[in-house]
Amino acid sequence: MHEKLLEPLTLGAIEAKNRIFMAPLTRGRSTQPGSVPNEMMATYYRQRAGAGLTISEATGISVEGLGWPAAPGIWSDAQTEGWKPVTEAVHEEGGKIVLQMWHMGRLVHPDFLGGIPPVSASATKAPGHAHTFEGRKDYEQARELSNGEIARVVEDYRHAAENAKKAGFDGIQLHGANGYLVDQFLRDSTNLREDDYGGSPENRTRFLREVLTALVDVWGADRVGVRLSPNGETQGCDDSDPPATFGAAAKVVEDLGLAFLELREPGPEGTFGSTEVPKQSPLIRKAYSGPLILNSDYTPEQAVADIEADRCDAVSWGRDFISNPDLPERFRLGAQLQPNVNVPQSWYLPGPEGYIDYPMLTNQVDIAAG
């Protein structure tokens, strides 16, 4: 029934053993201070190495770009060394893993920055509140990056990409979604600039192009991907003309010949805000000729249907992978899925509970009848 999901897929230089991908999932388990990956994280990723491709949790490229308690980084030597056991664990289980590179932009609270304001495409303020080590606090207004600072941020991405290669990843994915820095440049509600980085959709994709070019310089295009979220408002970031904006973004991805593009298309109850706007994946599918991965709230049956209809080449699952480490095997056998427990608290709390204590499918009793 789900055989299509078990077929291999080539993503540039990366060979995925199936089309059941693990979506990036912030879990907040890195060692503090220092945002260093640890042994418990290696266990977590080892358990889920059956994915055709594991996309790591969002990982800060710099102190400036990381504003989530206990999320990991990739800017320091200690962080780079901490990631090595993680990539080794996935490889030992026959899996492939890419690092998702994250700069949160205006969604970094000043508490993470010694009190100074965060940076963004323009001087805007996100709605709602940030998660900090001291609890929830209202976001504060960001300051606009100068052109010289933009060049410096691009180099921060380059440095992080070099560290990711040292850490043993199979490739990297740029986080361009969910209202974070790249998305803040792409969308016209958060990009109010009047220079070469603002105005037209082509100008608003300039930062995306410059960052991806730096990543390709380090890795080669055949090991670089990107994630976009082209549908509706997310964390206060929105756009007046998604087809124009994300059509231009897809052209950048096509021009650079990237290994894969992942799109987040949430339903009405999406984690980062609901959406009722038309999906942009058909337009993007025409603009980008490489492997397309879709994400959010899929059943295996829906995934098979979309792959067979050539709407995408693979599907990435998030929450189902949290509580079902062996998700591909469960799909293969038609087994029932375990629900997430103590949600959403267990997603982000420290410790092994709700993280590495979900059992694997070990016997036929759990296999769905028929």
Coordinates of N, CA, C and O in Angstrom, one line a residue, residues 22 24-31 36-48 54-59 70-72 82-83 86 90 97 318-326 338-360:
M22 N 12.5 13.0 7.6 CA 12.2 13.6 9.0 C 12.4 15.1 8.9 O 13.4 15.6 8.5
P24 N 12.6 19.1 10.1 CA 13.3 19.7 11.2 C 12.4 20.0 12.4 O 11.3 20.4 12.2
L25 N 12.9 19.6 13.6 CA 12.1 19.7 14.8 C 12.9 20.3 15.9 O 13.8 19.7 16.4
T26 N 12.5 21.5 16.3 CA 13.2 22.1 17.5 C 12.8 21.3 18.8 O 11.6 21.1 19.0
R27 N 13.8 20.8 19.5 CA 13.6 20.0 20.7 C 14.2 20.6 22.0 O 13.9 20.1 23.1
G28 N 15.1 21.5 21.9 CA 15.7 22.2 23.0 C 16.4 21.4 24.0 O 16.2 21.5 25.3
R29 N 17.2 20.4 23.5 CA 18.0 19.5 24.5 C 19.5 19.8 24.4 O 20.2 19.0 25.1
S30 N 20.0 20.8 23.8 CA 21.5 21.0 23.8 C 22.0 21.4 25.2 O 21.2 21.9 26.0
T31 N 23.3 21.1 25.4 CA 23.9 21.4 26.7 C 24.2 22.9 26.8 O 24.7 23.6 25.9
V36 N 25.6 23.3 22.9 CA 26.4 22.2 22.4 C 25.6 20.9 22.3 O 25.0 20.5 23.3
P37 N 25.6 20.3 21.2 CA 24.9 19.0 21.0 C 25.6 18.0 22.0 O 26.8 18.1 22.3
N38 N 24.8 17.0 22.4 CA 25.3 16.0 23.4 C 24.9 14.6 23.1 O 24.3 14.3 22.0
E39 N 25.2 13.7 24.0 CA 25.0 12.2 23.8 C 23.5 11.9 23.6 O 23.2 11.0 22.9
M40 N 22.7 12.6 24.4 CA 21.3 12.3 24.3 C 20.7 12.7 23.0 O 19.9 11.9 22.4
M41 N 21.2 13.7 22.4 CA 20.8 14.1 21.0 C 21.3 13.1 20.0 O 20.5 12.7 19.1
A42 N 22.5 12.5 20.2 CA 22.9 11.4 19.3 C 22.0 10.2 19.4 O 21.7 9.6 18.3
T43 N 21.5 9.9 20.6 CA 20.6 8.8 20.7 C 19.3 9.1 20.0 O 18.7 8.2 19.3
Y44 N 18.8 10.3 20.1 CA 17.5 10.7 19.5 C 17.6 10.5 18.0 O 16.7 10.0 17.3
Y45 N 18.7 11.0 17.4 CA 18.8 11.0 15.9 C 19.1 9.5 15.5 O 18.7 9.1 14.4
R46 N 19.8 8.8 16.3 CA 20.1 7.4 15.9 C 18.8 6.6 15.8 O 18.6 5.8 14.9
Q47 N 17.9 6.8 16.8 CA 16.6 6.1 16.8 C 15.8 6.4 15.5 O 15.0 5.6 15.1
R48 N 16.0 7.6 14.9 CA 15.2 8.0 13.8 C 15.9 7.9 12.5 O 15.4 8.5 11.5
T54 N 17.2 12.7 7.1 CA 16.9 13.4 8.3 C 17.4 14.8 8.2 O 18.5 15.1 7.8
I55 N 16.4 15.8 8.4 CA 16.8 17.2 8.4 C 16.9 17.6 9.9 O 15.9 17.4 10.6
S56 N 18.0 18.0 10.3 CA 18.2 18.3 11.7 C 17.3 19.4 12.2 O 16.8 20.2 11.4
E57 N 17.2 19.5 13.5 CA 16.5 20.6 14.1 C 17.2 21.9 13.7 O 18.4 21.9 13.4
A58 N 16.4 23.0 13.7 CA 17.0 24.3 13.3 C 18.2 24.6 14.2 O 18.1 24.5 15.5
T59 N 19.3 25.0 13.6 CA 20.6 25.2 14.3 C 21.1 26.6 14.1 O 21.3 27.0 12.9
A70 N 18.1 26.5 24.7 CA 18.7 25.1 24.6 C 18.7 24.6 23.2 O 18.9 23.4 23.0
A71 N 18.4 25.4 22.2 CA 18.5 24.9 20.8 C 20.0 24.9 20.5 O 20.8 25.7 21.1
P72 N 20.5 24.0 19.6 CA 21.9 23.9 19.3 C 22.4 25.0 18.4 O 21.7 25.6 17.6
G82 N 30.5 18.6 19.1 CA 29.3 18.0 19.6 C 28.4 17.4 18.6 O 27.7 16.4 18.9
W83 N 28.4 17.9 17.4 CA 27.6 17.3 16.3 C 28.2 16.0 15.7 O 27.4 15.2 15.2
V86 N 26.6 12.8 16.6 CA 25.2 12.8 16.1 C 25.3 12.2 14.6 O 24.5 11.3 14.2
V90 N 23.8 8.5 13.0 CA 22.9 8.3 11.9 C 23.6 7.5 10.8 O 22.9 6.6 10.2
I97 N 21.9 12.6 6.9 CA 21.5 13.7 7.7 C 22.0 15.0 7.2 O 23.2 15.1 6.9
G318 N 7.0 15.6 10.8 CA 7.5 16.1 12.0 C 7.0 15.4 13.3 O 7.7 14.5 13.8
R319 N 5.8 15.8 13.8 CA 5.3 15.3 15.0 C 5.2 13.8 15.1 O 5.5 13.2 16.1
D320 N 4.9 13.2 13.9 CA 4.8 11.7 14.0 C 6.1 11.1 14.2 O 6.2 10.0 14.8
F321 N 7.2 11.7 13.8 CA 8.6 11.2 14.0 C 9.0 11.4 15.5 O 9.8 10.6 16.0
I322 N 8.4 12.3 16.2 CA 8.7 12.5 17.6 C 8.3 11.2 18.4 O 9.1 10.7 19.2
S323 N 7.1 10.8 18.2 CA 6.6 9.7 19.0 C 6.7 8.3 18.4 O 6.4 7.3 19.0
N324 N 7.2 8.3 17.1 CA 7.4 7.1 16.4 C 8.8 7.1 15.7 O 8.9 7.4 14.6
P325 N 9.8 6.7 16.5 CA 11.2 6.8 16.0 C 11.3 5.9 14.8 O 12.1 6.3 13.9
D326 N 10.6 4.8 14.7 CA 10.7 3.9 13.5 C 9.5 4.1 12.6 O 8.9 3.2 12.0
Q338 N 2.0 5.6 17.4 CA 1.9 6.0 18.8 C 1.6 7.5 18.9 O 2.2 8.3 18.1
P339 N 0.7 8.0 19.8 CA 0.4 9.4 19.9 C 1.5 10.1 20.7 O 2.2 9.4 21.5
N340 N 1.7 11.4 20.5 CA 2.5 12.2 21.4 C 1.9 12.3 22.7 O 0.7 12.5 22.8
V341 N 2.7 12.2 23.8 CA 2.2 12.3 25.1 C 2.8 13.6 25.7 O 3.8 14.0 25.4
N342 N 2.0 14.2 26.7 CA 2.4 15.4 27.4 C 2.9 16.5 26.4 O 3.9 17.1 26.5
V343 N 2.0 16.7 25.4 CA 2.3 17.6 24.3 C 1.6 18.9 24.6 O 0.4 18.9 25.1
P344 N 2.2 20.1 24.4 CA 3.5 20.3 23.8 C 4.6 20.4 24.7 O 5.8 20.6 24.3
Q345 N 4.3 20.2 26.0 CA 5.4 20.4 27.0 C 6.6 19.6 26.7 O 7.8 20.0 26.8
S346 N 6.4 18.3 26.4 CA 7.5 17.4 26.2 C 8.4 17.7 24.9 O 9.5 17.2 24.8
W347 N 7.8 18.5 24.0 CA 8.6 18.9 22.9 C 9.9 19.6 23.2 O 10.9 19.4 22.6
Y348 N 9.8 20.5 24.3 CA 10.9 21.4 24.5 C 11.5 21.3 25.9 O 12.5 22.0 26.2
L349 N 10.9 20.5 26.8 CA 11.5 20.4 28.1 C 12.8 19.6 28.1 O 13.0 18.8 27.3
P350 N 13.7 20.0 29.1 CA 14.9 19.2 29.1 C 14.7 17.8 29.6 O 13.7 17.5 30.2
G351 N 15.7 16.9 29.3 CA 15.6 15.5 29.8 C 15.1 14.6 28.8 O 14.6 14.9 27.7
P352 N 15.2 13.3 29.1 CA 14.9 12.2 28.1 C 13.4 12.0 27.9 O 13.0 11.4 26.9
E353 N 12.6 12.4 28.9 CA 11.1 12.1 28.8 C 10.5 12.8 27.6 O 10.7 14.0 27.4
G354 N 9.8 12.0 26.8 CA 9.2 12.6 25.6 C 10.2 12.9 24.5 O 9.8 13.6 23.6
Y355 N 11.4 12.4 24.7 CA 12.4 12.6 23.7 C 13.0 11.3 23.2 O 12.9 11.1 22.0
I356 N 13.6 10.5 24.1 CA 14.2 9.3 23.6 C 13.6 8.1 24.2 O 14.2 7.0 24.2
D357 N 12.4 8.2 24.9 CA 11.8 7.1 25.6 C 10.6 6.5 24.9 O 9.9 5.7 25.4
Y358 N 10.4 6.9 23.6 CA 9.3 6.3 22.9 C 9.7 5.0 22.4 O 10.8 4.8 21.8
P359 N 8.9 3.9 22.6 CA 9.3 2.6 22.2 C 9.3 2.3 20.7 O 8.4 2.9 20.0
M360 N 10.1 1.5 20.2 CA 10.1 1.0 18.8 C 9.0 -0.1 18.7 O 8.6 -0.7 19.6

